[in-house]
Amino acid sequence: MQNIRMLQQQVNSLITQARHDIYSISSTSDPTAKQVKLQRIWDALTNIQFLNDLLAAHAASSNSAATDRPPINTMPAGQPIPPTAANPAVAVPNQTFTIQDLANYDGKNGRPAYVAVNGVVYDVTNNRAWAAATHFGLVSGRDYTQEFASCHAGQQSILAILPVVGRLV
């Protein structure tokens, strides 16, 4: 039941973010800002669809368990729900990284692309916002706690969709 609540909170947060971005688009004439907001809305809708699929899979499992039928497996494989700063009860993998270790995960020469925020290391290798292991001039393999706080304050849902690979020590 706690996982369902967490999914619902993530969906609500994404909807709030999308509504804010839609309002912001209507009040700006800067084409670059509009493009950034449109991309965030697109990403939010993609994440809402994924979370909705998880909720539907849980509902199908609950319904089939109640009627003694085998559960229907409609949940996408290999996409666990990562922890968020708002939900520290979800465990972070035991792998630890130093700043020097993290620098090796720069997305170059076939290496994965990792970034750290608030002591948690996230895999951004397959995230569209981090294409080519960069994001608006930031390069992977670094701690971006301050940058995230200044640019995405209150938007923990952005981190909630990234796979967690460990913690920064």
JSON list of C-alpha atoms in Angstrom, two decimals:
[
{"chain": "A", "resi": 1, "resn": "MET", "atom": "CA", "xyz": [0.00, 0.00, 0.00]},
{"chain": "A", "resi": 2, "resn": "GLN", "atom": "CA", "xyz": [2.90, 2.37, 0.73]},
{"chain": "A", "resi": 3, "resn": "ASN", "atom": "CA", "xyz": [4.28, 1.76, -2.79]},
{"chain": "A", "resi": 4, "resn": "ILE", "atom": "CA", "xyz": [0.88, 2.70, -4.26]},
{"chain": "A", "resi": 5, "resn": "ARG", "atom": "CA", "xyz": [0.90, 5.94, -2.28]},
{"chain": "A", "resi": 6, "resn": "MET", "atom": "CA", "xyz": [4.41, 6.71, -3.46]},
{"chain": "A", "resi": 7, "resn": "LEU", "atom": "CA", "xyz": [3.41, 6.13, -7.10]},
{"chain": "A", "resi": 8, "resn": "GLN", "atom": "CA", "xyz": [0.37, 8.36, -6.66]},
{"chain": "A", "resi": 9, "resn": "GLN", "atom": "CA", "xyz": [2.52, 11.10, -5.14]},
{"chain": "A", "resi": 10, "resn": "GLN", "atom": "CA", "xyz": [4.94, 10.87, -8.05]},
{"chain": "A", "resi": 11, "resn": "VAL", "atom": "CA", "xyz": [2.09, 11.12, -10.56]},
{"chain": "A", "resi": 12, "resn": "ASN", "atom": "CA", "xyz": [0.64, 14.13, -8.72]},
{"chain": "A", "resi": 13, "resn": "SER", "atom": "CA", "xyz": [4.04, 15.81, -8.63]},
{"chain": "A", "resi": 14, "resn": "LEU", "atom": "CA", "xyz": [4.54, 15.25, -12.36]},
{"chain": "A", "resi": 15, "resn": "ILE", "atom": "CA", "xyz": [1.08, 16.66, -13.11]},
{"chain": "A", "resi": 16, "resn": "THR", "atom": "CA", "xyz": [1.80, 19.74, -10.99]},
{"chain": "A", "resi": 17, "resn": "GLN", "atom": "CA", "xyz": [5.12, 20.23, -12.79]},
{"chain": "A", "resi": 18, "resn": "ALA", "atom": "CA", "xyz": [3.46, 19.89, -16.21]},
{"chain": "A", "resi": 19, "resn": "ARG", "atom": "CA", "xyz": [0.73, 22.37, -15.28]},
{"chain": "A", "resi": 20, "resn": "HIS", "atom": "CA", "xyz": [3.34, 24.87, -14.12]},
{"chain": "A", "resi": 21, "resn": "ASP", "atom": "CA", "xyz": [5.33, 24.40, -17.33]},
{"chain": "A", "resi": 22, "resn": "ILE", "atom": "CA", "xyz": [2.21, 24.89, -19.48]},
{"chain": "A", "resi": 23, "resn": "TYR", "atom": "CA", "xyz": [1.45, 28.12, -17.63]},
{"chain": "A", "resi": 24, "resn": "SER", "atom": "CA", "xyz": [5.09, 29.24, -18.03]},
{"chain": "A", "resi": 25, "resn": "ILE", "atom": "CA", "xyz": [5.00, 28.60, -21.78]},
{"chain": "A", "resi": 26, "resn": "SER", "atom": "CA", "xyz": [1.98, 30.83, -22.15]},
{"chain": "A", "resi": 27, "resn": "SER", "atom": "CA", "xyz": [3.73, 33.72, -20.44]},
{"chain": "A", "resi": 28, "resn": "THR", "atom": "CA", "xyz": [7.14, 33.65, -22.15]},
{"chain": "A", "resi": 29, "resn": "SER", "atom": "CA", "xyz": [8.27, 34.69, -25.59]},
{"chain": "A", "resi": 30, "resn": "ASP", "atom": "CA", "xyz": [11.72, 33.10, -25.31]},
{"chain": "A", "resi": 31, "resn": "PRO", "atom": "CA", "xyz": [11.80, 30.19, -27.83]},
{"chain": "A", "resi": 32, "resn": "THR", "atom": "CA", "xyz": [14.60, 28.40, -25.96]},
{"chain": "A", "resi": 33, "resn": "ALA", "atom": "CA", "xyz": [12.69, 28.52, -22.68]},
{"chain": "A", "resi": 34, "resn": "LYS", "atom": "CA", "xyz": [9.59, 27.25, -24.47]},
{"chain": "A", "resi": 35, "resn": "GLN", "atom": "CA", "xyz": [11.53, 24.32, -25.93]},
{"chain": "A", "resi": 36, "resn": "VAL", "atom": "CA", "xyz": [12.92, 23.37, -22.51]},
{"chain": "A", "resi": 37, "resn": "LYS", "atom": "CA", "xyz": [9.43, 23.51, -20.98]},
{"chain": "A", "resi": 38, "resn": "LEU", "atom": "CA", "xyz": [7.95, 21.46, -23.84]},
{"chain": "A", "resi": 39, "resn": "GLN", "atom": "CA", "xyz": [10.63, 18.80, -23.35]},
{"chain": "A", "resi": 40, "resn": "ARG", "atom": "CA", "xyz": [9.89, 18.68, -19.62]},
{"chain": "A", "resi": 41, "resn": "ILE", "atom": "CA", "xyz": [6.16, 18.30, -20.32]},
{"chain": "A", "resi": 42, "resn": "TRP", "atom": "CA", "xyz": [6.92, 15.48, -22.77]},
{"chain": "A", "resi": 43, "resn": "ASP", "atom": "CA", "xyz": [9.13, 13.76, -20.18]},
{"chain": "A", "resi": 44, "resn": "ALA", "atom": "CA", "xyz": [6.50, 14.24, -17.47]},
{"chain": "A", "resi": 45, "resn": "LEU", "atom": "CA", "xyz": [3.82, 12.66, -19.65]},
{"chain": "A", "resi": 46, "resn": "THR", "atom": "CA", "xyz": [6.13, 9.74, -20.45]},
{"chain": "A", "resi": 47, "resn": "ASN", "atom": "CA", "xyz": [6.76, 9.23, -16.74]},
{"chain": "A", "resi": 48, "resn": "ILE", "atom": "CA", "xyz": [3.06, 9.49, -15.90]},
{"chain": "A", "resi": 49, "resn": "GLN", "atom": "CA", "xyz": [2.32, 6.81, -18.49]},
{"chain": "A", "resi": 50, "resn": "PHE", "atom": "CA", "xyz": [4.99, 4.53, -16.97]},
{"chain": "A", "resi": 51, "resn": "LEU", "atom": "CA", "xyz": [3.69, 5.06, -13.44]},
{"chain": "A", "resi": 52, "resn": "ASN", "atom": "CA", "xyz": [0.13, 4.47, -14.63]},
{"chain": "A", "resi": 53, "resn": "ASP", "atom": "CA", "xyz": [1.25, 1.14, -16.12]},
{"chain": "A", "resi": 54, "resn": "LEU", "atom": "CA", "xyz": [2.79, 0.19, -12.77]},
{"chain": "A", "resi": 55, "resn": "LEU", "atom": "CA", "xyz": [-0.44, 1.06, -10.96]},
{"chain": "A", "resi": 56, "resn": "ALA", "atom": "CA", "xyz": [-2.47, -0.92, -13.49]},
{"chain": "A", "resi": 57, "resn": "ALA", "atom": "CA", "xyz": [-0.17, -3.92, -13.11]},
{"chain": "A", "resi": 58, "resn": "HIS", "atom": "CA", "xyz": [-0.53, -3.76, -9.33]},
{"chain": "A", "resi": 59, "resn": "ALA", "atom": "CA", "xyz": [-4.32, -3.53, -9.62]},
{"chain": "A", "resi": 60, "resn": "ALA", "atom": "CA", "xyz": [-4.38, -6.52, -11.99]},
{"chain": "A", "resi": 61, "resn": "SER", "atom": "CA", "xyz": [-2.18, -8.50, -9.59]},
{"chain": "A", "resi": 62, "resn": "SER", "atom": "CA", "xyz": [-4.39, -7.62, -6.63]},
{"chain": "A", "resi": 63, "resn": "ASN", "atom": "CA", "xyz": [-7.56, -8.54, -8.48]},
{"chain": "A", "resi": 64, "resn": "SER", "atom": "CA", "xyz": [-6.22, -11.84, -9.74]},
{"chain": "A", "resi": 65, "resn": "ALA", "atom": "CA", "xyz": [-4.81, -12.76, -6.32]},
{"chain": "A", "resi": 66, "resn": "ALA", "atom": "CA", "xyz": [-8.22, -12.14, -4.79]},
{"chain": "A", "resi": 67, "resn": "THR", "atom": "CA", "xyz": [-9.81, -14.61, -7.21]},
{"chain": "A", "resi": 68, "resn": "ASP", "atom": "CA", "xyz": [-6.99, -17.22, -6.96]},
{"chain": "A", "resi": 69, "resn": "ARG", "atom": "CA", "xyz": [-5.90, -16.74, -10.55]},
{"chain": "A", "resi": 70, "resn": "PRO", "atom": "CA", "xyz": [-2.24, -16.31, -11.43]},
{"chain": "A", "resi": 71, "resn": "PRO", "atom": "CA", "xyz": [-1.22, -12.62, -11.57]},
{"chain": "A", "resi": 72, "resn": "ILE", "atom": "CA", "xyz": [-1.02, -10.89, -14.91]},
{"chain": "A", "resi": 73, "resn": "ASN", "atom": "CA", "xyz": [2.53, -9.63, -15.50]},
{"chain": "A", "resi": 74, "resn": "THR", "atom": "CA", "xyz": [2.12, -6.36, -17.38]},
{"chain": "A", "resi": 75, "resn": "MET", "atom": "CA", "xyz": [4.86, -4.51, -15.51]},
{"chain": "A", "resi": 76, "resn": "PRO", "atom": "CA", "xyz": [7.85, -3.55, -17.67]},
{"chain": "A", "resi": 77, "resn": "ALA", "atom": "CA", "xyz": [10.90, -5.63, -16.80]},
{"chain": "A", "resi": 78, "resn": "GLY", "atom": "CA", "xyz": [14.04, -4.05, -15.40]},
{"chain": "A", "resi": 79, "resn": "GLN", "atom": "CA", "xyz": [12.51, -0.74, -14.33]},
{"chain": "A", "resi": 80, "resn": "PRO", "atom": "CA", "xyz": [12.47, -0.66, -10.53]},
{"chain": "A", "resi": 81, "resn": "ILE", "atom": "CA", "xyz": [11.05, 2.30, -8.69]},
{"chain": "A", "resi": 82, "resn": "PRO", "atom": "CA", "xyz": [14.08, 4.24, -7.44]},
{"chain": "A", "resi": 83, "resn": "PRO", "atom": "CA", "xyz": [14.16, 5.98, -4.08]},
{"chain": "A", "resi": 84, "resn": "THR", "atom": "CA", "xyz": [13.55, 9.68, -3.81]},
{"chain": "A", "resi": 85, "resn": "ALA", "atom": "CA", "xyz": [14.69, 12.20, -1.25]},
{"chain": "A", "resi": 86, "resn": "ALA", "atom": "CA", "xyz": [11.05, 12.46, -0.19]},
{"chain": "A", "resi": 87, "resn": "ASN", "atom": "CA", "xyz": [10.94, 8.71, 0.50]},
{"chain": "A", "resi": 88, "resn": "PRO", "atom": "CA", "xyz": [14.13, 7.65, 2.29]},
{"chain": "A", "resi": 89, "resn": "ALA", "atom": "CA", "xyz": [12.50, 4.38, 3.37]},
{"chain": "A", "resi": 90, "resn": "VAL", "atom": "CA", "xyz": [13.34, 2.89, -0.03]},
{"chain": "A", "resi": 91, "resn": "ALA", "atom": "CA", "xyz": [16.81, 1.40, 0.10]},
{"chain": "A", "resi": 92, "resn": "VAL", "atom": "CA", "xyz": [19.71, 2.77, -1.94]},
{"chain": "A", "resi": 93, "resn": "PRO", "atom": "CA", "xyz": [22.01, 0.12, -3.43]},
{"chain": "A", "resi": 94, "resn": "ASN", "atom": "CA", "xyz": [25.11, -0.62, -1.31]},
{"chain": "A", "resi": 95, "resn": "GLN", "atom": "CA", "xyz": [27.61, 0.49, -3.95]},
{"chain": "A", "resi": 96, "resn": "THR", "atom": "CA", "xyz": [29.54, 3.53, -2.78]},
{"chain": "A", "resi": 97, "resn": "PHE", "atom": "CA", "xyz": [31.35, 6.12, -4.89]},
{"chain": "A", "resi": 98, "resn": "THR", "atom": "CA", "xyz": [33.93, 8.73, -4.08]},
{"chain": "A", "resi": 99, "resn": "ILE", "atom": "CA", "xyz": [34.11, 11.87, -6.22]},
{"chain": "A", "resi": 100, "resn": "GLN", "atom": "CA", "xyz": [37.10, 10.28, -7.96]},
{"chain": "A", "resi": 101, "resn": "ASP", "atom": "CA", "xyz": [35.16, 7.05, -8.63]},
{"chain": "A", "resi": 102, "resn": "LEU", "atom": "CA", "xyz": [32.20, 9.01, -9.96]},
{"chain": "A", "resi": 103, "resn": "ALA", "atom": "CA", "xyz": [34.46, 10.83, -12.45]},
{"chain": "A", "resi": 104, "resn": "ASN", "atom": "CA", "xyz": [35.04, 7.48, -14.22]},
{"chain": "A", "resi": 105, "resn": "TYR", "atom": "CA", "xyz": [31.35, 7.32, -15.15]},
{"chain": "A", "resi": 106, "resn": "ASP", "atom": "CA", "xyz": [31.43, 10.08, -17.74]},
{"chain": "A", "resi": 107, "resn": "GLY", "atom": "CA", "xyz": [29.57, 8.28, -20.53]},
{"chain": "A", "resi": 108, "resn": "LYS", "atom": "CA", "xyz": [32.60, 8.27, -22.81]},
{"chain": "A", "resi": 109, "resn": "ASN", "atom": "CA", "xyz": [34.02, 5.27, -24.70]},
{"chain": "A", "resi": 110, "resn": "GLY", "atom": "CA", "xyz": [31.06, 3.05, -23.81]},
{"chain": "A", "resi": 111, "resn": "ARG", "atom": "CA", "xyz": [31.16, 3.81, -20.07]},
{"chain": "A", "resi": 112, "resn": "PRO", "atom": "CA", "xyz": [27.87, 4.49, -18.24]},
{"chain": "A", "resi": 113, "resn": "ALA", "atom": "CA", "xyz": [26.98, 8.08, -17.35]},
{"chain": "A", "resi": 114, "resn": "TYR", "atom": "CA", "xyz": [26.35, 8.70, -13.63]},
{"chain": "A", "resi": 115, "resn": "VAL", "atom": "CA", "xyz": [25.64, 11.86, -11.66]},
{"chain": "A", "resi": 116, "resn": "ALA", "atom": "CA", "xyz": [25.19, 12.45, -7.94]},
{"chain": "A", "resi": 117, "resn": "VAL", "atom": "CA", "xyz": [22.58, 14.62, -6.24]},
{"chain": "A", "resi": 118, "resn": "ASN", "atom": "CA", "xyz": [22.19, 14.85, -2.46]},
{"chain": "A", "resi": 119, "resn": "GLY", "atom": "CA", "xyz": [24.53, 11.91, -1.89]},
{"chain": "A", "resi": 120, "resn": "VAL", "atom": "CA", "xyz": [22.67, 9.55, -4.24]},
{"chain": "A", "resi": 121, "resn": "VAL", "atom": "CA", "xyz": [24.29, 8.37, -7.48]},
{"chain": "A", "resi": 122, "resn": "TYR", "atom": "CA", "xyz": [21.94, 8.11, -10.47]},
{"chain": "A", "resi": 123, "resn": "ASP", "atom": "CA", "xyz": [22.42, 6.42, -13.86]},
{"chain": "A", "resi": 124, "resn": "VAL", "atom": "CA", "xyz": [21.63, 8.95, -16.61]},
{"chain": "A", "resi": 125, "resn": "THR", "atom": "CA", "xyz": [23.06, 6.81, -19.43]},
{"chain": "A", "resi": 126, "resn": "ASN", "atom": "CA", "xyz": [19.71, 6.29, -21.19]},
{"chain": "A", "resi": 127, "resn": "ASN", "atom": "CA", "xyz": [18.00, 9.50, -20.12]},
{"chain": "A", "resi": 128, "resn": "ARG", "atom": "CA", "xyz": [17.09, 11.79, -23.03]},
{"chain": "A", "resi": 129, "resn": "ALA", "atom": "CA", "xyz": [17.81, 14.91, -21.02]},
{"chain": "A", "resi": 130, "resn": "TRP", "atom": "CA", "xyz": [21.41, 13.64, -20.70]},
{"chain": "A", "resi": 131, "resn": "ALA", "atom": "CA", "xyz": [22.00, 12.82, -24.38]},
{"chain": "A", "resi": 132, "resn": "ALA", "atom": "CA", "xyz": [25.71, 12.41, -25.12]},
{"chain": "A", "resi": 133, "resn": "ALA", "atom": "CA", "xyz": [26.26, 12.34, -21.32]},
{"chain": "A", "resi": 134, "resn": "THR", "atom": "CA", "xyz": [25.71, 16.11, -21.08]},
{"chain": "A", "resi": 135, "resn": "HIS", "atom": "CA", "xyz": [22.81, 18.25, -19.87]},
{"chain": "A", "resi": 136, "resn": "PHE", "atom": "CA", "xyz": [22.79, 21.98, -20.66]},
{"chain": "A", "resi": 137, "resn": "GLY", "atom": "CA", "xyz": [26.57, 22.18, -20.44]},
{"chain": "A", "resi": 138, "resn": "LEU", "atom": "CA", "xyz": [26.92, 19.87, -17.43]},
{"chain": "A", "resi": 139, "resn": "VAL", "atom": "CA", "xyz": [28.90, 16.67, -17.99]},
{"chain": "A", "resi": 140, "resn": "SER", "atom": "CA", "xyz": [28.23, 13.36, -16.29]},
{"chain": "A", "resi": 141, "resn": "GLY", "atom": "CA", "xyz": [30.58, 11.88, -13.72]},
{"chain": "A", "resi": 142, "resn": "ARG", "atom": "CA", "xyz": [30.12, 14.69, -11.20]},
{"chain": "A", "resi": 143, "resn": "ASP", "atom": "CA", "xyz": [28.12, 15.76, -8.14]},
{"chain": "A", "resi": 144, "resn": "TYR", "atom": "CA", "xyz": [25.42, 18.26, -9.10]},
{"chain": "A", "resi": 145, "resn": "THR", "atom": "CA", "xyz": [23.67, 18.77, -5.76]},
{"chain": "A", "resi": 146, "resn": "GLN", "atom": "CA", "xyz": [23.94, 22.57, -5.85]},
{"chain": "A", "resi": 147, "resn": "GLU", "atom": "CA", "xyz": [23.08, 22.83, -9.55]},
{"chain": "A", "resi": 148, "resn": "PHE", "atom": "CA", "xyz": [20.00, 20.64, -9.12]},
{"chain": "A", "resi": 149, "resn": "ALA", "atom": "CA", "xyz": [18.82, 22.67, -6.13]},
{"chain": "A", "resi": 150, "resn": "SER", "atom": "CA", "xyz": [19.21, 25.96, -8.00]},
{"chain": "A", "resi": 151, "resn": "CYS", "atom": "CA", "xyz": [17.62, 24.81, -11.26]},
{"chain": "A", "resi": 152, "resn": "HIS", "atom": "CA", "xyz": [15.06, 22.19, -10.19]},
{"chain": "A", "resi": 153, "resn": "ALA", "atom": "CA", "xyz": [14.07, 23.21, -6.65]},
{"chain": "A", "resi": 154, "resn": "GLY", "atom": "CA", "xyz": [11.06, 21.22, -5.48]},
{"chain": "A", "resi": 155, "resn": "GLN", "atom": "CA", "xyz": [11.13, 18.92, -8.51]},
{"chain": "A", "resi": 156, "resn": "GLN", "atom": "CA", "xyz": [12.22, 15.64, -6.90]},
{"chain": "A", "resi": 157, "resn": "SER", "atom": "CA", "xyz": [10.12, 13.80, -9.50]},
{"chain": "A", "resi": 158, "resn": "ILE", "atom": "CA", "xyz": [12.96, 14.39, -11.96]},
{"chain": "A", "resi": 159, "resn": "LEU", "atom": "CA", "xyz": [15.21, 12.21, -9.82]},
{"chain": "A", "resi": 160, "resn": "ALA", "atom": "CA", "xyz": [12.47, 9.68, -9.07]},
{"chain": "A", "resi": 161, "resn": "ILE", "atom": "CA", "xyz": [12.60, 8.31, -12.61]},
{"chain": "A", "resi": 162, "resn": "LEU", "atom": "CA", "xyz": [16.36, 7.76, -12.70]},
{"chain": "A", "resi": 163, "resn": "PRO", "atom": "CA", "xyz": [17.86, 4.39, -11.73]},
{"chain": "A", "resi": 164, "resn": "VAL", "atom": "CA", "xyz": [19.78, 4.62, -8.46]},
{"chain": "A", "resi": 165, "resn": "VAL", "atom": "CA", "xyz": [23.17, 2.88, -8.57]},
{"chain": "A", "resi": 166, "resn": "GLY", "atom": "CA", "xyz": [24.64, 3.82, -5.20]},
{"chain": "A", "resi": 167, "resn": "ARG", "atom": "CA", "xyz": [25.62, 6.58, -2.86]},
{"chain": "A", "resi": 168, "resn": "LEU", "atom": "CA", "xyz": [28.34, 9.19, -2.75]},
{"chain": "A", "resi": 169, "resn": "VAL", "atom": "CA", "xyz": [30.70, 9.04, 0.23]}
]
